[in-house]
CSV table of C-alpha atoms in Angstrom, one decimal:
chain,number,residue,atom,x,y,z
Q,16,LEU,CA,108.3,72.7,95.4
Q,17,SER,CA,111.9,72.0,96.4
Q,18,PRO,CA,113.3,73.5,99.6
Q,19,GLU,CA,115.3,76.8,99.4
Q,20,THR,CA,118.3,77.7,101.5
Q,21,ALA,CA,119.9,81.0,102.4
Q,22,ASP,CA,122.0,82.6,105.1
Q,23,VAL,CA,119.1,84.6,106.4
Q,24,ILE,CA,115.4,84.4,106.2
Q,25,VAL,CA,113.3,87.5,107.0
Q,26,VAL,CA,109.6,86.9,107.4
Q,27,GLY,CA,107.6,90.1,106.8
Q,28,ALA,CA,108.5,92.7,104.2
Q,29,GLY,CA,107.1,95.7,106.0
Q,30,THR,CA,108.8,98.7,107.7
Q,31,SER,CA,111.2,96.5,109.8
Q,32,GLY,CA,111.5,93.4,107.6
Q,33,ALA,CA,112.4,95.0,104.3
Q,34,PRO,CA,115.3,97.1,105.9
Q,35,ALA,CA,116.5,94.0,107.8
Q,36,ALA,CA,116.7,92.0,104.6
Q,37,ILE,CA,118.5,94.9,102.7
Q,38,ALA,CA,121.0,95.3,105.6
Q,39,ALA,CA,121.7,91.6,105.7
Q,40,ALA,CA,122.2,91.4,101.9
Q,41,ARG,CA,124.5,94.4,102.1
Q,42,THR,CA,126.8,92.3,104.3
Q,43,GLY,CA,127.0,89.7,101.6
Q,44,ALA,CA,124.5,87.3,103.1
Q,45,ARG,CA,122.2,85.3,100.9
Q,46,VAL,CA,118.7,86.5,102.0
Q,47,ILE,CA,115.2,85.3,101.4
Q,48,LEU,CA,112.5,87.8,102.2
Q,49,LEU,CA,109.0,86.3,102.6
Q,50,GLU,CA,105.8,88.5,102.5
Q,51,GLU,CA,102.3,87.1,102.8
Q,52,ASP,CA,100.8,90.1,101.0
Q,53,ASN,CA,101.2,90.7,97.3
Q,54,VAL,CA,103.2,93.8,97.8
Q,55,VAL,CA,106.1,94.9,100.1
Q,56,GLY,CA,105.9,97.8,102.5
Q,57,GLY,CA,103.6,96.8,105.3
Q,58,ALA,CA,101.3,99.5,106.8
Q,59,PRO,CA,102.6,102.4,104.7
Q,60,VAL,CA,101.5,100.6,101.6
Q,61,THR,CA,98.6,98.3,102.5
Q,62,GLN,CA,97.0,100.5,105.2
Q,63,TYR,CA,97.8,103.8,103.6
Q,64,VAL,CA,99.9,105.1,106.4
Q,65,SER,CA,101.5,107.9,104.5
Q,66,SER,CA,103.7,109.4,107.2
Q,67,PRO,CA,106.4,107.0,108.5
Q,68,CYS,CA,107.3,107.9,112.1
Q,69,GLY,CA,110.1,107.1,114.4
Q,70,ALA,CA,113.3,108.8,115.4
Q,71,PRO,CA,116.2,109.0,115.2
Q,72,ARG,CA,116.2,108.7,111.5
Q,73,LEU,CA,119.5,106.9,110.8
Q,74,GLY,CA,120.9,104.2,108.6
Q,75,LEU,CA,118.7,102.5,106.0
Q,76,TYR,CA,115.6,104.4,107.3
Q,77,ALA,CA,117.3,107.8,106.7
Q,78,GLU,CA,118.5,106.6,103.3
Q,79,MET,CA,115.0,105.5,102.4
Q,80,LEU,CA,113.5,108.8,103.5
Q,81,ALA,CA,116.1,110.7,101.6
Q,82,ARG,CA,115.2,108.8,98.4
Q,83,LEU,CA,111.5,109.5,99.0
Q,84,ASP,CA,112.3,113.2,99.7
Q,85,ASP,CA,114.3,113.5,96.5
Q,86,LYS,CA,111.8,111.8,94.1
Q,87,HIS,CA,108.4,111.8,95.8
Q,88,ASP,CA,108.0,114.9,98.1
Q,89,LEU,CA,104.4,116.0,98.5
Q,90,THR,CA,105.1,119.3,100.4
Q,91,GLY,CA,105.9,121.4,97.4
Q,92,LEU,CA,108.7,123.1,99.4
Q,93,PRO,CA,112.1,123.8,97.8
Q,94,LYS,CA,114.6,121.2,98.8
Q,95,ASP,CA,116.7,123.6,100.8
Q,96,ASN,CA,113.6,124.5,102.9
Q,97,ARG,CA,112.8,120.9,103.9
Q,98,ASP,CA,113.7,119.5,107.3
Q,99,ARG,CA,114.4,115.8,106.6
Q,100,GLN,CA,114.7,115.0,110.3
Q,101,VAL,CA,111.1,116.1,111.0
Q,102,ARG,CA,109.0,115.7,107.9
Q,103,ALA,CA,108.1,112.6,105.9
Q,104,TRP,CA,104.8,112.5,103.9
Q,105,PHE,CA,104.5,110.3,100.9
Q,106,LEU,CA,102.0,108.3,98.8
Q,107,PRO,CA,102.0,104.5,99.5
Q,108,GLY,CA,103.0,103.8,95.9
Q,109,SER,CA,106.1,105.9,96.3
Q,110,TYR,CA,107.1,104.1,99.5
Q,111,HIS,CA,106.6,100.8,97.7
Q,112,GLN,CA,108.6,101.9,94.7
Q,113,VAL,CA,111.6,103.0,96.9
Q,114,LEU,CA,111.6,99.8,98.8
Q,115,LEU,CA,111.6,97.8,95.6
Q,116,GLU,CA,114.5,99.9,94.2
Q,117,MET,CA,116.5,99.4,97.4
Q,118,MET,CA,115.8,95.6,97.4
Q,119,GLY,CA,116.6,95.3,93.6
Q,120,GLU,CA,120.1,96.7,94.2
Q,121,GLN,CA,120.8,93.7,96.4
Q,122,LYS,CA,121.7,90.8,94.1
Q,123,SER,CA,121.8,88.3,97.0
Q,124,LEU,CA,118.2,89.2,98.2
Q,125,GLN,CA,115.4,87.0,96.9
Q,126,LEU,CA,111.8,88.2,97.5
Q,127,TYR,CA,108.7,86.0,97.6
Q,128,CYS,CA,105.4,87.8,97.8
Q,129,GLY,CA,102.1,85.9,98.4
Q,130,ALA,CA,104.1,83.6,100.7
Q,131,ARG,CA,102.2,83.0,103.9
Q,132,VAL,CA,104.2,81.2,106.7
Q,133,VAL,CA,102.2,78.3,108.0
Q,134,GLY,CA,104.8,76.4,110.0
Q,135,THR,CA,108.3,76.6,111.5
Q,136,LEU,CA,111.3,74.2,111.4
Q,137,VAL,CA,112.8,73.9,114.8
Q,138,LYS,CA,116.0,72.2,115.8
Q,139,GLU,CA,115.4,70.9,119.3
Q,140,GLY,CA,118.2,70.9,122.0
Q,141,SER,CA,119.2,72.7,125.1
Q,142,ARG,CA,118.0,75.9,123.3
Q,143,ASN,CA,115.5,75.2,120.6
Q,144,ARG,CA,116.3,77.1,117.4
Q,145,VAL,CA,114.2,78.1,114.5
Q,146,THR,CA,116.1,76.9,111.4
Q,147,GLY,CA,113.5,77.6,108.8
Q,148,VAL,CA,109.8,78.1,107.9
Q,149,VAL,CA,107.1,76.4,105.8
Q,150,VAL,CA,105.3,78.7,103.4
Q,151,GLN,CA,102.1,78.3,101.6
Q,152,HIS,CA,102.3,80.2,98.3
Q,153,ALA,CA,99.3,82.0,96.8
Q,154,HIS,CA,98.8,79.1,94.4
Q,155,GLY,CA,98.4,76.7,97.3
Q,156,GLN,CA,101.6,74.8,97.2
Q,157,GLN,CA,103.8,74.6,100.2
Q,158,GLN,CA,107.6,75.0,100.3
Q,159,GLU,CA,110.3,74.9,103.0
Q,160,PHE,CA,112.9,77.6,103.5
Q,161,HIS,CA,116.1,76.9,105.6
Q,162,ALA,CA,118.6,79.3,107.1
Q,163,PRO,CA,120.8,79.5,110.2
Q,164,VAL,CA,119.2,82.9,110.9
Q,165,VAL,CA,115.5,83.5,110.8
Q,166,ILE,CA,114.1,87.0,111.6
Q,167,ASP,CA,110.5,87.4,112.6
Q,168,ALA,CA,109.5,90.8,111.3
Q,169,THR,CA,105.8,90.0,111.1
Q,170,GLY,CA,104.5,92.6,113.6
Q,171,SER,CA,102.5,89.9,115.4
Q,172,GLY,CA,105.3,87.5,116.3
Q,173,LEU,CA,103.9,84.8,114.0
Q,174,VAL,CA,107.1,82.9,113.6
Q,175,ALA,CA,107.6,82.8,117.4
Q,176,VAL,CA,104.0,81.6,117.9
Q,177,LEU,CA,104.3,78.9,115.3
Q,178,ALA,CA,107.6,77.8,116.9
Q,179,GLY,CA,105.9,77.3,120.3
Q,180,CYS,CA,107.5,80.2,122.1
Q,181,ASN,CA,105.8,81.9,125.0
Q,182,THR,CA,104.5,85.1,123.5
Q,183,MET,CA,102.6,88.1,124.7
Q,184,TYR,CA,100.9,90.6,122.6
Q,185,GLY,CA,99.2,93.9,123.5
Q,186,ARG,CA,97.1,93.6,126.6
Q,187,ASP,CA,98.6,90.2,127.6
Q,188,ALA,CA,101.9,91.9,128.2
Q,189,LYS,CA,100.4,94.8,130.1
Q,190,SER,CA,98.8,92.4,132.7
Q,191,ASP,CA,102.2,90.7,133.3
Q,192,PHE,CA,104.6,93.6,133.0
Q,193,ASN,CA,102.4,96.6,133.7
């Protein structure tokens, strides 16, 4: 497959990657969003985490929750009795649907599902810089993606690991940083 180029590559279409890609596309950037699973949404979709957490609920996150609340509320409460700052409880399919709607509104965002990152493209110099990734598609073919900005939203730091960065995860970080 021929290489693809964009202004921004986001690796991981979960709870941080999908909003990052949407936000970048809203600025006018050409964005490629890569997801190794067959669906977007991360843990709320694939692991049935039906109550997104985190505060404050601002920006894209607040917009997403408002869309979920308007169309997919599970509480049964009248809209005027709901506290959007506290409650969020939805089915994974609803979360998935809202993310797809929000991504579909961005004409400069291109989504690839079933695209597992297997390598990084690194420009070496005084500060090494990740300039792209190598993806293996579900059908087995590999493809390069290039961009001046690459965002690692994998949750495990996969892009950083593949690029050779010093990384710490979980207990490793606790021993060094308490």
